[in-house]
């Protein structure tokens, strides 16, 4: 039987990090590739996530850096900040990067459709605006995720709030902001806006932010928020948001009210599968609409794969990129491999930032029982002359039986840069002895990672 002729060997739905990588690698391997993107090339990371967020982090740090420079002999005149000027610069860079994504795909030979694609069946897609019908032998779902918000029935007045998507479009800064949530996005933006001079109140339903991270990291970040001037309200939910003459009045389930000009809901994200027609294609969805996949990113339909946030595995840009690359190498490059999700180093751009790889102390105790802990908390050298009391925290979680390092956790300046390197050691299966044999780089904060010699012993009260 002859195989039906398809328009494309591979059609990718979604021009974000995972989709673009997969499309480019498949096209370079000789496949005829089409990519549909309904908004702008680059996806969450480039357009309304990691990239503009990191610029906002940098913007928010300058004020404190300028103030601190006096300890190093600088005298600074009147300082002012123009948010609209910063936002224009940030968007120009985002535009440049988005164009690069577009160019790279095209130069690899892929065809781009600035349109929304929806499934008609497992091999057929309809482009929503042009109404064009496209067929493909293989299809990759790389539609990412979007901010989730409770419904107006669950939280009356929620329509008066913004999400992380809207943050990048704010041309002026509010005076007061309430941030709901205690995950990556809530913590990062609470610091960003506090650093830019906004009065920030963070309301979180748990007792310490960043659930799932090592407990010491959570405590350090929680304290860091307060030191940055953020008012942190824990074990509390929002119950109602009302517009008043004076901005927004936010009612809390502890009976209190917080007044704000902007309420940022950062209470999680959900997979972008609504209206995609996955049922028509035989693609099974799981909780919150995520596409269910195996380790090869295969969905329940034999010719359809999915990578990145839409699969809700580990929702990070570099992970989506690796998943997309592995898929394209396997299906089009003759090099089968799948991405190993163990020991992914990650950073939270709180201030100071978090760098973490491996498992937490409590997870390690649960899995392996006997664990050695090494930890240190110190005021970095740079802060000695500038009056900054912020401390750096570092922790190694080590399996007692074979001294294998199971987790490295850092809260401090440049933690993201340090953890990338520690991630290599972890991937190679480093032991505590390997860390000890490594000569320190002096003077640096990172050297503490290889000079911790004394096991931490819990205080007995
Ligand atoms: P997270 O899942 O990290 O955090 C969601 C937060 O909202 C949690 O604190 C959660 O509380 C709270 N929450 C959830 N549901 C409710 C509810 N119904 N009412 C009140 N609070 C609620 O999501 P984010 O949106 O912050 O980030 C999404 C993902 O994006 C991250 O997990 C990460 O993978 C990625 N990301 C990565 C970044 C980076 O690499 N630096 C930056 C930003 C995002 P609880 O803890 O109790 O569940």
Coordinates of C-alpha atoms and ligand atoms in Angstrom, one line a residue:
X1 CA 0.0 0.0 0.0
X2 CA 1.4 3.4 -0.9
X3 CA 1.6 6.0 1.9
X4 CA -0.7 9.0 1.5
X5 CA 1.0 12.2 0.4
X6 CA 1.2 14.8 3.1
X7 CA 1.9 18.5 2.9
X8 CA 4.6 18.2 5.5
X9 CA 6.8 15.5 7.1
X10 CA 6.5 17.4 10.4
X11 CA 4.0 20.1 11.4
X12 CA 4.8 21.9 14.7
X13 CA 2.0 23.7 16.6
X14 CA 3.6 26.5 18.6
X15 CA 6.7 28.6 17.9
X16 CA 8.1 28.6 21.4
X17 CA 11.4 27.2 22.7
X18 CA 10.5 23.5 22.3
X19 CA 8.7 23.8 19.0
X20 CA 11.3 26.0 17.3
X21 CA 14.1 23.7 18.4
X22 CA 12.3 20.6 17.1
X23 CA 11.3 22.3 13.8
X24 CA 14.8 23.6 13.2
X25 CA 16.6 20.3 13.9
X26 CA 14.0 18.3 11.8
X27 CA 14.3 20.7 8.9
X28 CA 18.1 20.6 9.0
X29 CA 17.9 16.8 8.9
X30 CA 16.0 17.2 5.6
X31 CA 12.4 17.0 6.7
X32 CA 9.7 19.3 5.2
X33 CA 8.6 21.3 8.2
X34 CA 5.8 23.7 8.9
X35 CA 5.3 25.7 12.1
X36 CA 2.2 27.5 13.2
X37 CA 2.4 30.3 15.8
X38 CA -0.8 32.2 16.7
X39 CA 1.0 35.1 18.5
X40 CA 4.7 35.9 18.1
X41 CA 7.7 33.6 17.5
X42 CA 9.6 32.9 20.7
X43 CA 6.8 31.7 23.0
X44 CA 6.5 32.4 26.7
X45 CA 10.2 32.5 27.4
X46 CA 11.1 35.2 24.9
X47 CA 7.9 37.2 24.7
X48 CA 6.4 37.2 28.2
X49 CA 8.5 35.1 30.5
X50 CA 12.2 34.4 31.2
X51 CA 13.7 37.1 28.9
X52 CA 11.7 40.2 29.7
X53 CA 11.5 39.0 33.4
X54 CA 15.3 38.9 33.7
X55 CA 15.5 42.4 32.2
X56 CA 13.0 43.5 34.9
X57 CA 15.2 41.8 37.6
X58 CA 18.2 43.8 36.3
X59 CA 16.2 47.0 36.2
X60 CA 15.1 46.5 39.8
X61 CA 18.6 45.9 41.1
X62 CA 20.1 49.1 40.0
X63 CA 18.5 51.3 42.7
X64 CA 20.0 49.2 45.5
X65 CA 23.4 48.9 43.7
X66 CA 23.6 52.7 43.3
X67 CA 22.7 53.2 47.0
X68 CA 25.2 50.6 48.1
X69 CA 28.1 52.1 46.0
X70 CA 28.6 54.9 48.5
X71 CA 30.3 52.3 50.8
X72 CA 32.9 51.9 48.0
X73 CA 33.6 55.6 47.9
X74 CA 31.1 56.7 45.2
X75 CA 29.0 59.7 45.7
X76 CA 25.8 59.7 43.8
X77 CA 23.6 62.7 42.9
X78 CA 19.9 62.7 42.5
X79 CA 18.7 59.3 41.1
X80 CA 15.5 58.8 39.1
X81 CA 14.0 55.9 37.2
X82 CA 11.9 56.1 34.1
X83 CA 9.8 52.9 33.7
X84 CA 8.5 53.6 30.3
X85 CA 12.0 54.2 29.0
X86 CA 13.1 50.8 30.4
X87 CA 10.0 49.0 29.0
X88 CA 10.7 50.4 25.5
X89 CA 14.3 49.1 25.7
X90 CA 13.1 45.7 27.0
X91 CA 10.5 45.4 24.2
X92 CA 13.1 46.3 21.5
X93 CA 15.3 43.4 22.7
X94 CA 12.3 41.0 22.9
X95 CA 11.5 42.0 19.2
X96 CA 15.1 41.4 18.2
X97 CA 15.1 37.9 19.8
X98 CA 11.7 37.0 18.3
X99 CA 13.0 37.9 14.9
X100 CA 16.0 35.7 15.4
X101 CA 13.7 32.7 16.2
X102 CA 11.8 33.4 13.0
X103 CA 15.0 33.7 10.9
X104 CA 16.6 30.6 12.3
X105 CA 13.6 28.5 11.4
X106 CA 13.3 29.9 7.9
X107 CA 17.0 29.6 7.2
X108 CA 16.7 25.9 8.2
X109 CA 14.1 25.6 5.5
X110 CA 10.9 25.5 7.6
X111 CA 7.7 27.3 6.6
X112 CA 6.1 29.5 9.2
X113 CA 2.4 30.2 9.4
X114 CA 1.3 33.2 11.6
X115 CA -1.9 31.5 12.5
X116 CA -3.6 29.3 15.0
X117 CA -3.6 25.5 14.1
X118 CA -6.3 23.2 15.4
X119 CA -6.7 19.4 14.8
X120 CA -9.3 18.1 12.4
X121 CA -7.9 14.6 12.8
X122 CA -4.6 13.0 13.6
X123 CA -3.0 14.0 10.3
X124 CA -5.0 17.1 9.5
X125 CA -4.9 20.7 10.9
X126 CA -7.1 23.7 10.1
X127 CA -5.5 27.1 10.3
X128 CA -8.0 29.3 12.0
X129 CA -7.6 32.7 10.3
X130 CA -6.7 31.5 6.8
X131 CA -9.1 28.5 7.0
X132 CA -6.3 26.6 5.2
X133 CA -6.2 22.8 5.6
X134 CA -2.8 21.2 6.2
X135 CA -1.8 17.6 6.4
X136 CA 1.3 16.2 8.0
X137 CA 2.8 12.8 8.6
X138 CA 4.0 13.7 12.1
X139 CA 2.7 16.5 14.3
X140 CA 4.3 18.0 17.4
X141 CA 2.2 19.8 20.0
X142 CA 4.4 22.6 21.5
X143 CA 1.7 25.0 22.5
X144 CA 3.1 25.8 26.0
X145 CA 1.1 27.1 28.9
X146 CA -0.7 30.2 30.1
X147 CA -1.4 31.8 33.5
X148 CA -4.2 30.2 35.4
X149 CA -6.7 32.3 37.5
X150 CA -9.6 31.2 39.6
X151 CA -13.0 31.9 38.0
X152 CA -15.2 34.9 39.1
X153 CA -17.4 32.4 41.0
X154 CA -14.4 31.2 43.0
X155 CA -12.9 34.7 43.4
X156 CA -15.4 37.5 42.8
X157 CA -13.6 40.5 41.2
X158 CA -10.8 38.4 39.7
X159 CA -11.5 40.2 36.4
X160 CA -9.8 43.3 38.1
X161 CA -6.5 41.4 38.4
X162 CA -3.6 41.0 36.0
X163 CA -1.4 38.0 35.2
X164 CA 2.3 37.7 34.5
X165 CA 1.5 38.3 30.8
X166 CA 0.3 41.8 31.6
X167 CA 3.2 42.8 33.7
X168 CA 5.4 43.4 30.7
X169 CA 2.9 45.8 29.2
X170 CA 2.7 48.1 32.2
X171 CA 3.9 51.5 31.0
X172 CA 3.9 53.1 34.5
X173 CA 4.4 51.6 37.9
X174 CA 1.6 51.3 40.5
X175 CA 2.1 52.7 44.0
X176 CA 0.9 49.5 45.7
X177 CA 0.7 46.0 44.4
X178 CA -0.7 42.8 45.8
X179 CA 0.9 39.6 44.5
X180 CA -1.1 36.4 45.1
X181 CA 0.9 33.1 45.2
X182 CA 4.1 31.8 46.5
X183 CA 5.8 30.1 43.5
X184 CA 8.5 31.1 41.1
X185 CA 6.5 33.9 39.5
X186 CA 5.1 35.4 42.6
X187 CA 8.4 35.6 44.4
X188 CA 10.3 36.9 41.4
X189 CA 7.8 39.7 40.7
X190 CA 7.4 40.6 44.4
X191 CA 11.1 41.4 44.4
X192 CA 11.1 43.1 41.0
X193 CA 8.4 45.5 42.0
X194 CA 9.7 46.1 45.5
X195 CA 13.1 46.9 44.0
X196 CA 11.4 49.4 41.7
X197 CA 10.0 51.2 44.7
X198 CA 6.4 49.7 44.6
X199 CA 4.8 48.9 48.0
X200 CA 4.4 45.1 47.6
X201 CA 2.2 42.7 49.7
X202 CA 2.5 39.0 48.9
X203 CA -0.4 36.8 50.0
X204 CA 0.3 33.1 50.0
X205 CA -1.9 30.2 51.1
X206 CA 1.0 28.1 52.6
X207 CA 3.3 28.9 55.4
X208 CA 6.6 29.4 53.6
X209 CA 7.0 30.3 49.9
X210 CA 8.5 28.0 47.2
X211 CA 6.8 24.7 48.2
X212 CA 8.9 21.8 46.9
X213 CA 12.3 23.5 47.3
X214 CA 14.7 22.6 50.1
X215 CA 13.3 23.8 53.4
X216 CA 16.4 26.0 54.2
X217 CA 16.1 27.6 50.8
X218 CA 12.4 28.3 51.4
X219 CA 13.2 30.0 54.7
X220 CA 16.0 32.0 53.3
X221 CA 13.8 33.3 50.4
X222 CA 10.9 34.0 52.7
X223 CA 13.2 36.1 55.0
X224 CA 14.7 37.7 51.9
X225 CA 11.3 38.9 50.8
X226 CA 10.7 40.5 54.2
X227 CA 14.2 42.1 54.1
X228 CA 13.4 43.5 50.7
X229 CA 10.4 45.3 52.3
X230 CA 7.7 43.0 51.0
X231 CA 4.8 42.5 53.4
X232 CA 4.3 38.8 53.4
X233 CA 0.9 37.4 54.5
X234 CA 0.8 33.6 54.8
X235 CA -1.8 30.9 55.3
X236 CA -4.3 33.2 53.7
X237 CA -6.5 33.3 50.6
X238 CA -8.1 36.1 48.6
X239 CA -11.9 36.1 48.9
X240 CA -13.0 39.1 47.0
X241 CA -11.5 42.0 45.0
X242 CA -13.5 45.3 44.7
X243 CA -12.9 48.4 42.7
X244 CA -13.0 51.5 45.0
X245 CA -12.4 55.2 44.5
X246 CA -8.9 54.5 45.8
X247 CA -7.9 51.6 43.6
X248 CA -8.7 48.0 44.6
X249 CA -9.8 46.6 47.9
X250 CA -8.8 43.0 48.4
X251 CA -10.6 41.0 51.1
X252 CA -8.7 38.1 52.7
X253 CA -10.1 35.0 54.4
X254 CA -8.5 36.1 57.7
X255 CA -10.9 39.0 57.7
X256 CA -8.4 41.6 56.8
X257 CA -8.4 43.9 53.8
X258 CA -5.4 45.0 51.7
X259 CA -5.6 48.1 49.4
X260 CA -3.7 47.9 46.1
X261 CA -3.6 49.6 42.7
X262 CA -2.7 46.4 41.0
X263 CA -3.3 42.7 41.9
X264 CA -1.1 40.2 40.2
X265 CA -2.4 36.7 40.3
X266 CA 0.6 34.3 40.2
X267 CA -1.2 31.1 41.3
X268 CA 0.0 28.7 38.7
X269 CA -0.2 28.0 35.0
X270 CA -2.1 25.6 32.8
X271 CA -1.4 23.7 29.6
X272 CA -2.6 25.4 26.4
X273 CA -4.8 22.7 24.9
X274 CA -8.2 24.4 25.1
X275 CA -9.9 24.3 21.6
X276 CA -6.9 22.5 20.1
X277 CA -9.1 19.5 19.0
X278 CA -6.9 16.9 20.8
X279 CA -10.0 14.6 21.1
X280 CA -10.4 14.6 17.3
X281 CA -6.8 13.5 16.9
X282 CA -6.9 10.8 19.6
X283 CA -4.5 12.7 21.9
X284 CA -5.3 12.0 25.5
X285 CA -5.2 14.8 28.0
X286 CA -4.6 14.6 31.8
X287 CA -5.1 16.9 34.7
X288 CA -5.5 20.6 33.9
X289 CA -5.5 19.8 30.2
X290 CA -1.9 18.6 29.9
X291 CA -1.0 16.3 27.1
X292 CA 0.0 12.9 28.4
X293 CA 3.3 11.7 27.0
X294 CA 5.9 8.9 27.6
X295 CA 9.6 9.5 28.0
X296 CA 10.0 9.8 24.2
X297 CA 7.3 12.6 24.2
X298 CA 4.9 10.3 22.4
X299 CA 1.2 11.0 22.9
X300 CA -1.6 8.4 22.8
X301 CA -1.8 9.1 19.0
X302 CA 1.0 7.2 17.2
X303 CA 2.0 10.1 14.8
X304 CA 1.7 12.9 17.4
X305 CA 4.3 14.0 20.0
X306 CA 4.2 16.8 22.6
X307 CA 7.1 18.7 24.3
X308 CA 7.5 21.6 26.8
X309 CA 5.0 23.1 29.2
X310 CA 2.0 21.7 27.4
X311 CA 3.1 18.3 28.9
X312 CA 3.5 19.7 32.4
X313 CA 6.6 17.7 33.2
X314 CA 9.3 20.2 34.3
X315 CA 8.1 23.6 33.0
X316 CA 11.4 25.2 32.1
X317 CA 12.7 26.6 28.8
X318 CA 15.9 24.5 28.6
X319 CA 13.8 21.4 29.3
X320 CA 11.4 22.2 26.4
X321 CA 14.4 22.7 24.2
X322 CA 16.0 19.4 25.1
X323 CA 12.7 17.5 24.7
X324 CA 12.2 19.1 21.3
X325 CA 15.7 18.4 20.2
X326 CA 15.5 14.7 21.4
X327 CA 12.2 14.3 19.5
X328 CA 13.7 15.7 16.2
X329 CA 16.9 13.7 16.5
X330 CA 15.0 10.6 17.1
X331 CA 12.3 10.9 14.5
X332 CA 14.2 12.7 11.7
X333 CA 18.0 12.6 12.5
X334 CA 18.5 8.9 13.0
X335 CA 19.8 9.5 16.5
X336 CA 17.3 8.2 19.0
X337 CA 17.6 9.6 22.5
X338 CA 15.3 11.0 25.2
X339 CA 15.8 13.7 27.7
X340 CA 16.6 12.6 31.2
X341 CA 14.7 14.8 33.6
X342 CA 16.8 14.0 36.6
X343 CA 19.0 16.6 38.3
X344 CA 17.9 19.7 36.3
X345 CA 19.6 22.8 37.7
X346 CA 17.2 25.7 38.1
X347 CA 17.2 29.3 39.4
X348 CA 14.6 31.5 41.0
X349 CA 15.4 35.1 40.4
X350 CA 14.5 36.3 43.8
X351 CA 16.9 38.8 45.3
X352 CA 19.2 37.3 46.3
X353 CA 18.6 34.5 43.8
X354 CA 18.2 30.8 44.3
X355 CA 20.2 28.2 42.4
X356 CA 19.3 24.6 43.1
X357 CA 20.0 21.2 41.6
X358 CA 19.1 17.7 42.9
X359 CA 16.8 16.9 45.8
X360 CA 16.0 18.6 49.1
X361 CA 17.2 17.4 52.5
X362 CA 13.7 16.1 53.4
X363 CA 13.3 14.2 50.1
X364 CA 16.8 12.7 50.5
X365 CA 16.0 11.5 54.1
X366 CA 12.8 10.0 52.8
X367 CA 14.5 8.2 50.0
X368 CA 17.8 7.2 51.6
X369 CA 17.5 7.5 55.4
X370 CA 21.0 8.5 56.4
X371 CA 22.1 11.8 55.0
X372 CA 25.0 14.1 55.7
X373 CA 24.3 17.8 55.5
X374 CA 26.9 20.6 55.0
X375 CA 25.7 24.1 55.2
X376 CA 27.0 27.6 55.6
X377 CA 25.6 31.1 55.8
X378 CA 27.9 34.0 55.4
X379 CA 28.0 37.7 54.5
X380 CA 29.8 37.8 51.1
X381 CA 32.9 39.9 50.9
X382 CA 31.3 42.5 48.6
X383 CA 28.8 43.3 51.3
X384 CA 31.4 44.1 53.9
X385 CA 32.0 47.7 52.7
X386 CA 28.5 48.5 51.4
X387 CA 26.4 48.1 54.4
X388 CA 24.3 45.3 52.9
X389 CA 23.5 42.8 55.6
X390 CA 22.3 40.1 53.0
X391 CA 23.8 36.7 53.6
X392 CA 24.6 33.9 51.2
X393 CA 23.4 30.4 52.1
X394 CA 24.8 27.2 50.7
X395 CA 23.9 23.6 51.4
X396 CA 25.1 20.2 50.2
X397 CA 22.9 17.1 50.7
X398 CA 25.1 14.0 50.7
X399 CA 24.0 10.3 50.8
X400 CA 25.9 8.9 53.8
X401 CA 26.4 5.4 52.4
X402 CA 28.5 6.4 49.4
X403 CA 29.0 10.2 49.8
X404 CA 27.2 10.9 46.6
X405 CA 26.1 14.6 46.4
X406 CA 22.3 14.5 46.0
X407 CA 21.5 18.2 46.2
X408 CA 23.2 21.5 46.0
X409 CA 21.2 24.5 47.1
X410 CA 22.3 28.1 47.1
X411 CA 20.6 31.4 48.0
X412 CA 22.8 34.4 47.2
X413 CA 24.2 36.7 44.6
X414 CA 25.1 34.8 41.4
X415 CA 23.5 31.6 42.6
X416 CA 22.2 30.9 39.1
X417 CA 25.6 31.2 37.6
X418 CA 27.1 28.9 40.3
X419 CA 24.5 26.2 40.1
X420 CA 25.0 25.7 36.4
X421 CA 28.5 24.5 37.1
X422 CA 27.4 22.4 40.1
X423 CA 24.8 20.9 37.8
X424 CA 27.7 19.4 35.7
X425 CA 29.3 17.8 38.8
X426 CA 25.9 16.4 39.8
X427 CA 25.3 14.9 36.4
X428 CA 28.7 13.3 36.5
X429 CA 27.7 11.7 39.9
X430 CA 30.1 13.7 42.0
X431 CA 30.8 12.7 45.6
X432 CA 31.5 14.9 48.6
X433 CA 35.2 13.8 48.2
X434 CA 35.2 15.2 44.6
X435 CA 34.0 18.6 45.9
X436 CA 36.7 18.4 48.7
X437 CA 39.4 17.6 46.1
X438 CA 38.5 20.6 44.0
X439 CA 40.7 23.6 44.7
X440 CA 38.9 26.8 45.7
X441 CA 38.7 29.9 43.5
X442 CA 39.7 32.7 45.8
X443 CA 38.4 35.2 46.8
X444 CA 34.9 34.2 45.6
X445 CA 31.6 33.2 47.2
X446 CA 31.5 29.9 45.2
X447 CA 34.7 28.7 46.9
X448 CA 32.5 27.9 50.0
X449 CA 31.0 25.0 48.0
X450 CA 34.3 23.2 48.1
X451 CA 35.5 24.2 51.5
X452 CA 32.6 23.0 53.7
X453 CA 34.2 20.3 55.9
X454 CA 32.1 20.0 59.0
X455 CA 28.9 18.0 59.0
X456 CA 25.9 20.0 60.2
X457 CA 24.5 18.6 63.4
X458 CA 20.9 19.6 64.4
X459 CA 20.8 21.5 67.7
X460 CA 19.4 19.4 70.6
X461 CA 17.1 21.6 72.7
Ligands
LIG1 P1 4.0 27.6 40.7 O1 3.3 26.3 40.5 O2 5.4 27.6 40.9 O3 3.3 28.4 41.9 C1 1.9 28.5 42.0 C2 1.7 29.2 43.4 O4 0.3 29.5 43.5 C3 2.0 28.3 44.5 O5 2.5 29.1 45.6 C4 0.6 27.7 44.9 O6 0.5 27.4 46.3 C5 -0.3 28.9 44.6 N1 -1.6 28.5 44.3 C6 -2.0 27.5 43.4 N2 -3.4 27.4 43.3 C7 -3.8 28.4 44.2 C8 -5.1 28.8 44.6 N3 -6.2 28.2 44.1 N4 -5.3 29.8 45.5 C9 -4.2 30.3 46.0 N5 -2.9 30.0 45.7 C10 -2.7 29.0 44.8 O7 3.5 28.5 39.5 P2 4.1 29.8 38.9 O8 2.9 30.3 38.1 O9 4.8 30.6 39.8 O10 5.2 29.2 37.8 C11 4.8 28.2 36.9 C12 6.1 27.5 36.5 O11 6.8 28.3 35.6 C13 7.0 27.2 37.6 O12 6.7 26.0 38.3 C14 8.3 27.0 36.8 O13 8.4 25.7 36.4 C15 8.2 28.0 35.7 N6 8.9 29.2 35.9 C16 10.3 29.2 36.0 C17 11.0 30.3 36.3 C18 12.4 30.2 36.4 O14 13.0 29.3 35.9 N7 13.1 31.2 37.0 C19 10.3 31.6 36.4 C20 8.9 31.6 36.4 C21 8.2 30.4 36.1 P3 1.1 26.0 46.9 O15 2.6 26.2 47.0 O16 0.4 25.9 48.2 O17 0.7 24.9 45.9

